[in-house]
Amino acid sequence: MKNIKVLGTGCANCKTTLKLIEDAAKTNGMAIALEKVEDLQQIMSYGVMSTPGVVIDGKVVHAGGVPDRSKIEGWLASPD
Amino acid sequence: MTFPGTRLPLRYPRVFLPLAAAAWLALYQSLAPISEHAMSLLPVDRTSRLGGALQFFLYDTPKVLLLLAGIVFVMGMVNSYFTPERTRALLAGRHEGVGNVLAATLGIVTPFCSCSAVPLFIGFVQAGVPLGVTFSFLISAPMVNEVALTLLFALFGWKIAALYLGLGLTVAIVAGYIIGRLKMEAHLEDWVRNMPHIQAGGVNNELGLPERIQAGFASVREIVGKVWPYILAGIAIGAGIHGYVPQDYLASFMGRDAWWSVPLAVLIGVPMYTNAAGIIPIVEALLSKGAALGTVLAFMMSVIALSLPEMIILRKVLKLRLIVTFVGVVATGILVVGYVFNLVL
């Protein structure tokens, strides 16, 4: 199971990103552990400078702006 | 991409760009006759108050939105060259002075969202960008942006837009320089100072033209999608002021003879928060009713550049004294801009 974290201090884009990932996982029938990280120190420990950031299994795959649907599908489809 | 017909731009970018530019220009040129025509279809006398307000609304709305979409698209492409990571690498290790100028200038072209202000701030400081240089960026990025400049250009012409650009940059450069001179590094929150120093590396994201076009579309969707209600509301309020507030009504308390109007405008503007899109159509209407340009620009700058929500977020990384200094220095800069404008024009 993939562990996906969305980094963001609670702006609208972060919420959208979270929802997009949730929806994509649901349509694909995938079980994921989705987590929202709002604590600044924690966000900064991943070294991202623009939010929302997306971390999959400890690796930053995206930073800044809402990711494309196709990009999200790609993350979900990639092997563990 | 969900846009219809996106095959062409992605497969033949060099064909798409000139075609799109030509189509855009043709549409822009035909706005005035179209809005004239729409006006003539309405059963309203255009010399009446309602008529004046309607005409303003019908002409300005499509004009502003079209101009905005065009410029946001181009800026979206330009932005894709200036990621925050690259900007940081350009600024790391710069000295004050040159660094401030560079930071303020990069603030125009680096994509910036106020919700990312804090991560960006920490990222810069962590990589050894001097505090004052970081502030120059942080002041210029929200204040001098493509939305503000486009609206100023659409509603007031290029001279005012250029003046705003020049003065906005000056405030960002000088304010950042002063904050740097004050040596306030000790007033960063402790956990920020204790973060490990990192090397600002170049990030490898060489994109091709099709990806940049995609980035342009994405930013149109994101920015125009977000600001259009503000613009409509702003233009509607502006149209109301146009039609119903008597000429020169505002001259007595927002005119250039009222010396206290500039500080008052800044004072009112700081706690207010809206983006450039919402405020500029109102500003245009205020101006046409006799408010002085300097006063109005000072109001606008303080609304956009200094906002209470941003201060609250920044409080997580800056101690109170540094925030107060930041607000004080920027507000003073804006004040000077307001007075200089009122004096010169």
Short mmCIF file of C-alpha atoms in Angstrom, two decimals:
data_model
loop_
_atom_site.label_atom_id
_atom_site.label_comp_id
_atom_site.label_asym_id
_atom_site.label_seq_id
_atom_site.Cartn_x
_atom_site.Cartn_y
_atom_site.Cartn_z
CA MET A 1 0.00 0.00 0.00
CA LYS A 2 1.31 3.41 -0.94
CA ASN A 3 1.74 6.01 1.73
CA ILE A 4 0.88 9.39 0.26
CA LYS A 5 1.33 12.67 2.06
CA VAL A 6 0.03 16.04 0.89
CA LEU A 7 2.10 18.91 2.27
CA GLY A 8 0.41 22.25 2.71
CA THR A 9 -0.57 24.82 5.26
CA GLY A 10 -4.25 24.57 4.49
CA CYS A 11 -4.73 26.66 1.36
CA ALA A 12 -7.41 25.88 -1.19
CA ASN A 13 -4.96 24.24 -3.61
CA CYS A 14 -3.82 21.80 -0.95
CA LYS A 15 -7.38 20.69 -0.27
CA THR A 16 -8.04 20.28 -3.98
CA THR A 17 -4.91 18.16 -4.34
CA LEU A 18 -5.92 15.93 -1.47
CA LYS A 19 -9.35 15.41 -2.95
CA LEU A 20 -8.00 14.68 -6.43
CA ILE A 21 -5.73 11.95 -5.10
CA GLU A 22 -8.54 10.51 -3.00
CA ASP A 23 -10.86 10.40 -6.00
CA ALA A 24 -8.24 8.90 -8.29
CA ALA A 25 -7.51 6.13 -5.82
CA LYS A 26 -11.21 5.44 -5.39
CA THR A 27 -11.90 5.17 -9.12
CA ASN A 28 -8.99 2.79 -9.49
CA GLY A 29 -10.10 0.79 -6.48
CA MET A 30 -6.72 1.28 -4.85
CA ALA A 31 -6.17 1.29 -1.13
CA ILE A 32 -3.79 4.08 -0.11
CA ALA A 33 -2.77 5.63 3.16
CA LEU A 34 -3.44 9.31 2.54
CA GLU A 35 -2.22 11.85 5.01
CA LYS A 36 -2.29 15.62 5.22
CA VAL A 37 0.75 17.34 6.68
CA GLU A 38 0.05 20.86 7.90
CA ASP A 39 2.88 21.36 10.35
CA LEU A 40 5.39 23.81 8.93
CA GLN A 41 8.48 22.23 10.42
CA GLN A 42 7.47 18.89 9.04
CA ILE A 43 6.71 20.36 5.63
CA MET A 44 10.09 22.06 5.54
CA SER A 45 11.87 18.85 6.47
CA TYR A 46 10.98 17.57 2.99
CA GLY A 47 12.73 20.55 1.44
CA VAL A 48 9.84 21.76 -0.68
CA MET A 49 9.53 25.49 -1.28
CA SER A 50 6.12 25.67 -2.83
CA THR A 51 2.97 24.02 -1.63
CA PRO A 52 1.04 21.85 -2.16
CA GLY A 53 3.72 19.20 -2.16
CA VAL A 54 3.11 15.50 -2.64
CA VAL A 55 5.25 12.83 -0.99
CA ILE A 56 4.91 9.17 -1.90
CA ASP A 57 6.59 6.62 0.33
CA GLY A 58 8.94 9.28 1.65
CA LYS A 59 9.89 10.70 -1.75
CA VAL A 60 8.84 14.18 -2.95
CA VAL A 61 7.18 13.75 -6.33
CA HIS A 62 5.55 17.13 -6.73
CA ALA A 63 5.77 20.70 -5.42
CA GLY A 64 3.74 23.80 -6.21
CA GLY A 65 0.31 23.98 -7.77
CA VAL A 66 -2.41 21.40 -8.17
CA PRO A 67 -1.07 18.34 -10.02
CA ASP A 68 -2.71 17.15 -13.23
CA ARG A 69 -5.08 14.24 -13.06
CA SER A 70 -2.84 12.30 -15.46
CA LYS A 71 0.14 12.91 -13.21
CA ILE A 72 -1.73 11.52 -10.22
CA GLU A 73 -2.77 8.44 -12.19
CA GLY A 74 0.88 7.95 -13.05
CA TRP A 75 1.94 8.03 -9.40
CA LEU A 76 -0.72 5.53 -8.44
CA ALA A 77 0.16 3.22 -11.30
CA SER A 78 3.89 3.15 -10.59
CA PRO A 79 5.11 -0.02 -8.88
CA ASP A 80 5.83 0.12 -5.15
CA MET B 1 -5.11 18.19 -20.25
CA THR B 2 -8.83 18.59 -20.40
CA PHE B 3 -8.87 21.41 -22.96
CA PRO B 4 -10.53 20.56 -26.22
CA GLY B 5 -8.26 20.77 -29.22
CA THR B 6 -5.06 20.52 -27.25
CA ARG B 7 -3.52 18.22 -29.82
CA LEU B 8 -2.49 21.11 -32.05
CA PRO B 9 -0.64 23.18 -29.42
CA LEU B 10 1.20 20.14 -28.14
CA ARG B 11 2.09 18.61 -31.46
CA TYR B 12 2.82 21.74 -33.45
CA PRO B 13 3.72 24.38 -30.86
CA ARG B 14 5.39 26.63 -33.40
CA VAL B 15 2.24 26.73 -35.50
CA PHE B 16 -0.08 27.10 -32.54
CA LEU B 17 1.58 30.10 -30.91
CA PRO B 18 1.36 32.57 -33.84
CA LEU B 19 -2.16 31.36 -34.70
CA ALA B 20 -3.32 31.84 -31.13
CA ALA B 21 -1.73 35.28 -30.98
CA ALA B 22 -3.50 36.35 -34.20
CA ALA B 23 -6.88 35.03 -33.03
CA TRP B 24 -6.47 36.76 -29.71
CA LEU B 25 -5.58 40.07 -31.35
CA ALA B 26 -8.53 39.90 -33.73
CA LEU B 27 -10.91 39.24 -30.85
CA TYR B 28 -9.41 42.07 -28.80
CA GLN B 29 -9.77 44.52 -31.68
CA SER B 30 -13.43 43.67 -32.16
CA LEU B 31 -14.41 44.16 -28.51
CA ALA B 32 -15.33 47.83 -28.80
CA PRO B 33 -17.79 47.33 -31.73
CA ILE B 34 -19.27 44.25 -30.06
CA SER B 35 -19.92 46.04 -26.78
CA GLU B 36 -21.36 49.01 -28.73
CA HIS B 37 -23.70 46.63 -30.44
CA ALA B 38 -24.72 44.94 -27.20
CA MET B 39 -25.42 48.36 -25.70
CA SER B 40 -27.65 49.36 -28.62
CA LEU B 41 -29.72 46.23 -28.10
CA LEU B 42 -30.52 47.15 -24.52
CA PRO B 43 -33.53 49.37 -23.90
CA VAL B 44 -31.49 51.81 -21.80
CA ASP B 45 -30.60 55.40 -22.51
CA ARG B 46 -26.82 55.48 -22.42
CA THR B 47 -26.67 59.01 -21.06
CA SER B 48 -28.68 57.91 -18.03
CA ARG B 49 -26.98 56.76 -14.85
CA LEU B 50 -27.85 53.14 -15.41
CA GLY B 51 -26.71 53.46 -19.01
CA GLY B 52 -23.33 54.83 -17.97
CA ALA B 53 -22.85 52.04 -15.46
CA LEU B 54 -23.91 49.37 -17.94
CA GLN B 55 -21.67 50.63 -20.69
CA PHE B 56 -18.68 50.61 -18.34
CA PHE B 57 -19.51 47.07 -17.29
CA LEU B 58 -20.13 45.70 -20.78
CA TYR B 59 -16.97 47.12 -22.24
CA ASP B 60 -14.55 46.66 -19.38
CA THR B 61 -15.42 43.11 -18.39
CA PRO B 62 -14.56 41.32 -21.64
CA LYS B 63 -11.61 43.62 -22.23
CA VAL B 64 -10.05 42.94 -18.84
CA LEU B 65 -10.74 39.21 -18.94
CA LEU B 66 -9.34 38.77 -22.44
CA LEU B 67 -6.24 40.79 -21.68
CA LEU B 68 -5.76 38.88 -18.46
CA ALA B 69 -6.11 35.48 -20.12
CA GLY B 70 -3.53 36.45 -22.75
CA ILE B 71 -0.98 37.80 -20.33
CA VAL B 72 -1.44 35.05 -17.76
CA PHE B 73 -0.84 32.52 -20.54
CA VAL B 74 2.40 34.19 -21.57
CA MET B 75 3.48 34.57 -17.94
CA GLY B 76 2.65 30.92 -17.31
CA MET B 77 5.13 30.03 -20.04
CA VAL B 78 7.72 32.48 -18.68
CA ASN B 79 7.16 31.20 -15.14
CA SER B 80 8.08 27.71 -16.23
CA TYR B 81 11.65 28.97 -16.72
CA PHE B 82 11.81 30.43 -13.21
CA THR B 83 10.96 27.83 -10.64
CA PRO B 84 11.40 28.83 -6.99
CA GLU B 85 14.35 26.44 -6.84
CA ARG B 86 16.13 28.13 -9.72
CA THR B 87 15.43 31.58 -8.31
CA ARG B 88 16.88 30.48 -5.01
CA ALA B 89 19.98 29.15 -6.70
CA LEU B 90 20.37 32.50 -8.47
CA LEU B 91 20.06 34.41 -5.21
CA ALA B 92 22.10 32.24 -2.87
CA GLY B 93 25.35 33.87 -1.83
CA ARG B 94 24.49 37.23 -3.40
CA HIS B 95 25.54 40.34 -1.58
CA GLU B 96 23.10 42.94 -0.47
CA GLY B 97 22.48 45.67 -2.98
CA VAL B 98 22.82 43.70 -6.19
CA GLY B 99 21.02 40.86 -4.45
CA ASN B 100 18.07 43.07 -3.54
CA VAL B 101 17.69 44.33 -7.09
CA LEU B 102 17.89 40.82 -8.49
CA ALA B 103 15.47 39.43 -5.89
CA ALA B 104 12.85 42.10 -6.54
CA THR B 105 13.13 41.56 -10.30
CA LEU B 106 12.89 37.79 -9.99
CA GLY B 107 9.84 38.35 -7.81
CA ILE B 108 7.96 39.43 -10.95
CA VAL B 109 8.65 36.28 -12.96
CA THR B 110 8.77 33.58 -10.28
CA PRO B 111 5.40 31.95 -9.70
CA PHE B 112 4.22 32.86 -6.24
CA CYS B 113 1.19 32.08 -4.18
CA SER B 114 0.74 33.74 -0.82
CA CYS B 115 0.06 30.36 0.76
CA SER B 116 3.61 29.33 -0.20
CA ALA B 117 5.17 32.46 1.30
CA VAL B 118 6.47 30.73 4.39
CA PRO B 119 8.00 27.59 2.83
CA LEU B 120 9.62 29.86 0.27
CA PHE B 121 10.93 32.17 2.95
CA ILE B 122 12.49 29.32 4.90
CA GLY B 123 13.84 27.70 1.76
CA PHE B 124 15.63 30.92 0.82
CA VAL B 125 17.07 31.57 4.26
CA GLN B 126 18.17 27.95 4.59
CA ALA B 127 20.16 28.16 1.39
CA GLY B 128 22.00 31.25 2.59
CA VAL B 129 20.07 33.96 0.78
CA PRO B 130 20.55 37.05 3.00
CA LEU B 131 17.50 38.07 5.03
CA GLY B 132 17.14 41.47 3.37
CA VAL B 133 17.38 39.92 -0.10
CA THR B 134 14.72 37.38 0.86
CA PHE B 135 12.45 40.22 1.95
CA SER B 136 12.96 42.07 -1.32
CA PHE B 137 11.63 38.99 -3.05
CA LEU B 138 8.80 38.52 -0.60
CA ILE B 139 7.63 42.12 -1.05
CA SER B 140 7.90 42.27 -4.81
CA ALA B 141 6.41 38.86 -5.63
CA PRO B 142 2.82 39.54 -4.55
CA MET B 143 2.83 43.30 -5.21
CA VAL B 144 4.35 43.49 -8.67
CA ASN B 145 2.58 40.67 -10.45
CA GLU B 146 1.17 40.11 -13.88
CA VAL B 147 -2.45 40.41 -12.76
CA ALA B 148 -1.92 43.84 -11.19
CA LEU B 149 0.11 45.09 -14.14
CA THR B 150 -2.39 43.80 -16.71
CA LEU B 151 -5.31 45.44 -14.99
CA LEU B 152 -3.47 48.72 -14.60
CA PHE B 153 -2.56 48.59 -18.26
CA ALA B 154 -6.12 47.73 -19.33
CA LEU B 155 -7.77 50.43 -17.28
CA PHE B 156 -5.20 53.24 -17.12
CA GLY B 157 -2.74 52.72 -19.94
CA TRP B 158 0.90 51.75 -20.07
CA LYS B 159 2.29 54.83 -18.33
CA ILE B 160 0.58 54.12 -15.04
CA ALA B 161 1.40 50.43 -15.34
CA ALA B 162 5.07 51.27 -15.89
CA LEU B 163 5.07 53.69 -12.96
CA TYR B 164 3.54 51.06 -10.73
CA LEU B 165 6.14 48.55 -11.88
CA GLY B 166 9.01 50.96 -11.22
CA LEU B 167 7.75 52.13 -7.85
CA GLY B 168 6.77 48.65 -6.69
CA LEU B 169 10.28 47.41 -7.49
CA THR B 170 11.82 50.41 -5.75
CA VAL B 171 9.82 49.83 -2.58
CA ALA B 172 10.79 46.13 -2.61
CA ILE B 173 14.49 46.85 -3.20
CA VAL B 174 14.82 49.67 -0.67
CA ALA B 175 12.68 48.05 2.03
CA GLY B 176 14.59 44.76 1.70
CA TYR B 177 17.90 46.61 1.80
CA ILE B 178 16.92 48.47 4.99
CA ILE B 179 15.71 45.28 6.67
CA GLY B 180 19.03 43.68 5.74
CA ARG B 181 20.98 46.60 7.22
CA LEU B 182 19.07 46.30 10.48
CA LYS B 183 20.68 42.88 10.99
CA MET B 184 17.61 41.21 12.38
CA GLU B 185 18.63 37.60 11.83
CA ALA B 186 18.22 37.03 15.58
CA HIS B 187 14.52 37.72 15.23
CA LEU B 188 13.83 34.67 13.17
CA GLU B 189 12.09 31.99 15.18
CA ASP B 190 14.63 29.65 16.76
CA TRP B 191 13.60 26.54 14.86
CA VAL B 192 14.15 28.36 11.59
CA ARG B 193 17.64 29.44 12.58
CA ASN B 194 18.45 25.94 13.73
CA MET B 195 17.48 24.30 10.48
CA PRO B 196 20.40 22.70 8.71
CA HIS B 197 21.96 24.77 5.99
CA ILE B 198 21.37 23.30 2.58
CA GLN B 199 23.08 23.70 -0.71
CA ALA B 200 20.98 25.49 -3.31
CA GLY B 201 21.44 23.21 -6.24
CA GLY B 202 20.31 23.74 -9.77
CA VAL B 203 17.17 21.74 -10.39
CA ASN B 204 16.98 19.86 -13.59
CA ASN B 205 13.68 20.55 -15.23
CA GLU B 206 14.39 21.39 -18.81
CA LEU B 207 11.00 21.52 -20.43
CA GLY B 208 10.19 21.56 -24.09
CA LEU B 209 7.96 24.10 -25.80
CA PRO B 210 4.85 21.85 -25.63
CA GLU B 211 5.23 21.52 -21.85
CA ARG B 212 5.62 25.27 -21.51
CA ILE B 213 2.43 25.80 -23.52
CA GLN B 214 0.76 23.34 -21.21
CA ALA B 215 2.07 25.37 -18.27
CA GLY B 216 0.55 28.48 -19.88
CA PHE B 217 -2.85 26.82 -20.16
CA ALA B 218 -2.60 25.53 -16.62
CA SER B 219 -1.93 28.98 -15.21
CA VAL B 220 -4.81 30.50 -17.20
CA ARG B 221 -7.08 27.85 -15.76
CA GLU B 222 -5.75 28.38 -12.27
CA ILE B 223 -5.35 32.16 -12.10
CA VAL B 224 -8.15 33.38 -14.33
CA GLY B 225 -10.38 30.66 -12.88
CA LYS B 226 -9.67 32.04 -9.44
CA VAL B 227 -9.80 35.78 -10.00
CA TRP B 228 -12.70 36.23 -12.42
CA PRO B 229 -15.37 36.53 -9.71
CA TYR B 230 -13.27 39.25 -8.05
CA ILE B 231 -12.93 41.05 -11.33
CA LEU B 232 -16.65 40.88 -12.02
CA ALA B 233 -17.44 42.11 -8.52
CA GLY B 234 -14.80 44.81 -8.78
CA ILE B 235 -16.05 46.01 -12.14
CA ALA B 236 -19.66 45.91 -10.95
CA ILE B 237 -18.81 48.07 -7.93
CA GLY B 238 -16.70 50.27 -10.16
CA ALA B 239 -19.58 50.59 -12.62
CA GLY B 240 -21.89 51.57 -9.78
CA ILE B 241 -19.49 54.27 -8.66
CA HIS B 242 -19.18 55.43 -12.26
CA GLY B 243 -22.88 55.80 -12.75
CA TYR B 244 -24.03 57.01 -9.38
CA VAL B 245 -21.32 58.87 -7.47
CA PRO B 246 -21.23 62.54 -8.48
CA GLN B 247 -18.14 63.85 -10.28
CA ASP B 248 -15.43 65.19 -7.97
CA TYR B 249 -17.31 63.91 -4.97
CA LEU B 250 -14.19 62.22 -3.69
CA ALA B 251 -11.86 65.11 -4.39
CA SER B 252 -12.40 66.69 -0.99
CA PHE B 253 -11.22 63.69 1.02
CA MET B 254 -9.21 61.63 -1.41
CA GLY B 255 -7.85 64.49 -3.46
CA ARG B 256 -4.26 65.65 -3.43
CA ASP B 257 -4.89 68.65 -1.22
CA ALA B 258 -5.85 66.48 1.70
CA TRP B 259 -2.39 65.67 3.11
CA TRP B 260 -3.75 63.10 5.54
CA SER B 261 -5.41 61.08 2.83
CA VAL B 262 -2.27 59.07 1.96
CA PRO B 263 -1.53 57.76 5.47
CA LEU B 264 -5.22 57.11 5.96
CA ALA B 265 -5.37 55.14 2.71
CA VAL B 266 -2.40 52.99 3.82
CA LEU B 267 -3.89 52.50 7.27
CA ILE B 268 -7.18 51.33 5.82
CA GLY B 269 -5.41 49.20 3.24
CA VAL B 270 -3.18 47.12 5.52
CA PRO B 271 -5.83 45.01 7.27
CA MET B 272 -7.83 44.70 4.05
CA TYR B 273 -7.04 41.80 1.88
CA THR B 274 -8.07 41.15 -1.63
CA ASN B 275 -6.03 40.48 -4.70
CA ALA B 276 -5.13 42.97 -7.38
CA ALA B 277 -8.00 41.73 -9.51
CA GLY B 278 -10.68 42.87 -7.13
CA ILE B 279 -9.19 46.18 -6.15
CA ILE B 280 -8.14 47.74 -9.46
CA PRO B 281 -11.56 48.21 -11.09
CA ILE B 282 -12.69 49.99 -7.92
CA VAL B 283 -9.55 52.08 -8.00
CA GLU B 284 -10.32 53.17 -11.53
CA ALA B 285 -13.75 54.34 -10.55
CA LEU B 286 -12.40 56.21 -7.50
CA LEU B 287 -9.91 57.99 -9.71
CA SER B 288 -12.52 59.11 -12.18
CA LYS B 289 -14.41 60.74 -9.33
CA GLY B 290 -11.57 62.98 -8.27
CA ALA B 291 -9.42 60.86 -5.97
CA ALA B 292 -5.70 61.59 -6.37
CA LEU B 293 -3.59 58.98 -8.13
CA GLY B 294 -0.93 58.79 -5.40
CA THR B 295 -3.50 58.23 -2.70
CA VAL B 296 -5.24 55.55 -4.69
CA LEU B 297 -1.99 53.78 -5.62
CA ALA B 298 -0.85 53.82 -2.00
CA PHE B 299 -4.15 52.30 -1.00
CA MET B 300 -3.81 49.62 -3.64
CA MET B 301 -0.21 48.76 -2.77
CA SER B 302 -0.96 48.41 0.91
CA VAL B 303 -3.99 46.23 0.25
CA ILE B 304 -1.96 43.88 -1.95
CA ALA B 305 1.45 43.91 -0.29
CA LEU B 306 0.57 43.94 3.38
CA SER B 307 -2.20 41.81 4.69
CA LEU B 308 -3.23 40.53 8.07
CA PRO B 309 -3.58 36.86 7.05
CA GLU B 310 -0.05 36.89 5.63
CA MET B 311 1.32 38.40 8.86
CA ILE B 312 -0.32 35.65 10.86
CA ILE B 313 1.32 32.99 8.71
CA LEU B 314 4.67 34.78 8.84
CA ARG B 315 4.46 34.91 12.63
CA LYS B 316 5.28 31.20 12.61
CA VAL B 317 8.77 31.97 11.33
CA LEU B 318 9.43 35.56 12.38
CA LYS B 319 9.43 37.03 15.84
CA LEU B 320 7.05 39.89 16.43
CA ARG B 321 9.72 42.56 16.24
CA LEU B 322 10.77 41.52 12.75
CA ILE B 323 7.16 41.48 11.55
CA VAL B 324 6.55 44.95 12.97
CA THR B 325 9.74 46.18 11.30
CA PHE B 326 8.71 44.58 8.01
CA VAL B 327 5.26 46.22 8.07
CA GLY B 328 6.72 49.53 9.21
CA VAL B 329 9.39 49.71 6.52
CA VAL B 330 7.06 48.67 3.70
CA ALA B 331 4.25 50.96 4.84
CA THR B 332 6.69 53.88 4.97
CA GLY B 333 7.86 53.08 1.45
CA ILE B 334 4.29 53.02 0.19
CA LEU B 335 3.58 56.29 1.97
CA VAL B 336 6.50 57.96 0.22
CA VAL B 337 5.28 56.62 -3.12
CA GLY B 338 1.82 58.08 -2.50
CA TYR B 339 3.18 61.51 -1.62
CA VAL B 340 5.65 61.58 -4.50
CA PHE B 341 2.87 60.71 -6.95
CA ASN B 342 0.55 63.37 -5.62
CA LEU B 343 3.33 65.93 -5.82
CA VAL B 344 4.56 65.10 -9.29
CA LEU B 345 1.31 64.52 -11.14
#
